[in-house]
Amino acid sequence: MTTMKKALEDKAFRGERQALVSALGAALPRQSILSDEEDLKPYECDGLSAYRSTPFVVVLPETVDEVQHILRICQRLDTPVVV
């Protein structure tokens, strides 16, 4: 079972994730937010494919304003940001 699947079974994790996706959805266009497991798969590793970890959520901002909104939301919800 993958880390993401284990985490999705955890009610607290699901609640935190849903709160983050909802907050991001209020600030960004829906197409900028990837939260379905199949959409997250391409982002589970960078150039070093030996270590894979499915992200909590992926956000694809298009403007500086969107980046600012994302960072404020993540700070408020105590969510780490990986770029």
CSV table of C-alpha atoms in Angstrom, one decimal:
chain,number,residue,atom,x,y,z
A,1,MET,CA,0.0,0.0,0.0
A,2,THR,CA,1.4,3.4,-0.9
A,3,THR,CA,2.0,6.2,1.5
A,4,MET,CA,-0.9,8.2,-0.1
A,5,LYS,CA,-3.3,5.3,0.2
A,6,LYS,CA,-2.4,4.8,3.9
A,7,ALA,CA,-2.8,8.5,4.5
A,8,LEU,CA,-6.1,8.6,2.7
A,9,GLU,CA,-7.5,6.0,5.1
A,10,ASP,CA,-6.7,8.3,8.1
A,11,LYS,CA,-9.7,10.5,8.9
A,12,ALA,CA,-7.6,13.3,10.2
A,13,PHE,CA,-5.5,13.3,7.0
A,14,ARG,CA,-8.7,13.4,4.9
A,15,GLY,CA,-10.0,16.3,6.9
A,16,GLU,CA,-6.8,18.3,6.6
A,17,ARG,CA,-6.5,17.6,2.9
A,18,GLN,CA,-10.1,18.6,2.3
A,19,ALA,CA,-9.7,21.8,4.2
A,20,LEU,CA,-6.6,22.6,2.1
A,21,VAL,CA,-8.3,21.8,-1.2
A,22,SER,CA,-11.4,23.8,-0.3
A,23,ALA,CA,-9.3,26.8,0.7
A,24,LEU,CA,-7.3,26.6,-2.5
A,25,GLY,CA,-10.5,26.2,-4.5
A,26,ALA,CA,-11.9,29.4,-3.1
A,27,ALA,CA,-8.8,31.3,-4.3
A,28,LEU,CA,-7.8,29.6,-7.5
A,29,PRO,CA,-9.5,28.2,-10.7
A,30,ARG,CA,-10.4,24.5,-10.3
A,31,GLN,CA,-8.1,23.5,-13.2
A,32,SER,CA,-5.1,24.8,-11.2
A,33,ILE,CA,-5.6,22.3,-8.3
A,34,LEU,CA,-4.7,18.6,-8.7
A,35,SER,CA,-6.0,16.4,-5.9
A,36,ASP,CA,-7.1,13.1,-7.5
A,37,GLU,CA,-4.6,10.3,-7.0
A,38,GLU,CA,-4.2,9.7,-10.7
A,39,ASP,CA,-3.4,13.4,-11.3
A,40,LEU,CA,-0.8,13.4,-8.5
A,41,LYS,CA,1.1,10.4,-9.8
A,42,PRO,CA,3.3,12.4,-12.2
A,43,TYR,CA,4.5,14.6,-9.3
A,44,GLU,CA,5.5,11.8,-6.9
A,45,CYS,CA,9.2,12.2,-7.8
A,46,ASP,CA,11.6,14.6,-9.4
A,47,GLY,CA,14.8,13.6,-11.3
A,48,LEU,CA,15.7,11.1,-8.6
A,49,SER,CA,13.0,8.4,-9.2
A,50,ALA,CA,14.4,6.1,-6.5
A,51,TYR,CA,12.4,8.0,-3.9
A,52,ARG,CA,8.7,8.4,-4.6
A,53,SER,CA,6.1,10.1,-2.4
A,54,THR,CA,2.7,11.1,-3.7
A,55,PRO,CA,2.0,14.8,-2.8
A,56,PHE,CA,-0.9,16.0,-0.7
A,57,VAL,CA,-2.0,18.2,-3.5
A,58,VAL,CA,-0.4,19.9,-6.5
A,59,VAL,CA,-1.2,23.5,-7.4
A,60,LEU,CA,-0.3,25.1,-10.7
A,61,PRO,CA,-0.5,28.9,-10.3
A,62,GLU,CA,-0.4,31.2,-13.3
A,63,THR,CA,0.1,34.6,-11.6
A,64,VAL,CA,2.1,36.1,-8.8
A,65,ASP,CA,-1.2,36.9,-7.1
A,66,GLU,CA,-2.1,33.2,-7.2
A,67,VAL,CA,1.3,32.2,-5.7
A,68,GLN,CA,0.7,34.7,-2.9
A,69,HIS,CA,-2.8,33.3,-2.2
A,70,ILE,CA,-1.4,29.7,-2.1
A,71,LEU,CA,1.4,30.6,0.3
A,72,ARG,CA,-0.9,32.5,2.6
A,73,ILE,CA,-3.3,29.5,2.7
A,74,CYS,CA,-0.6,27.0,3.3
A,75,GLN,CA,0.8,29.2,6.1
A,76,ARG,CA,-2.6,29.5,7.7
A,77,LEU,CA,-3.2,25.8,7.5
A,78,ASP,CA,0.4,24.9,8.6
A,79,THR,CA,0.9,23.0,5.3
A,80,PRO,CA,4.5,22.6,4.1
A,81,VAL,CA,5.3,23.9,0.5
A,82,VAL,CA,7.7,22.1,-1.8
A,83,VAL,CA,8.7,23.8,-5.0
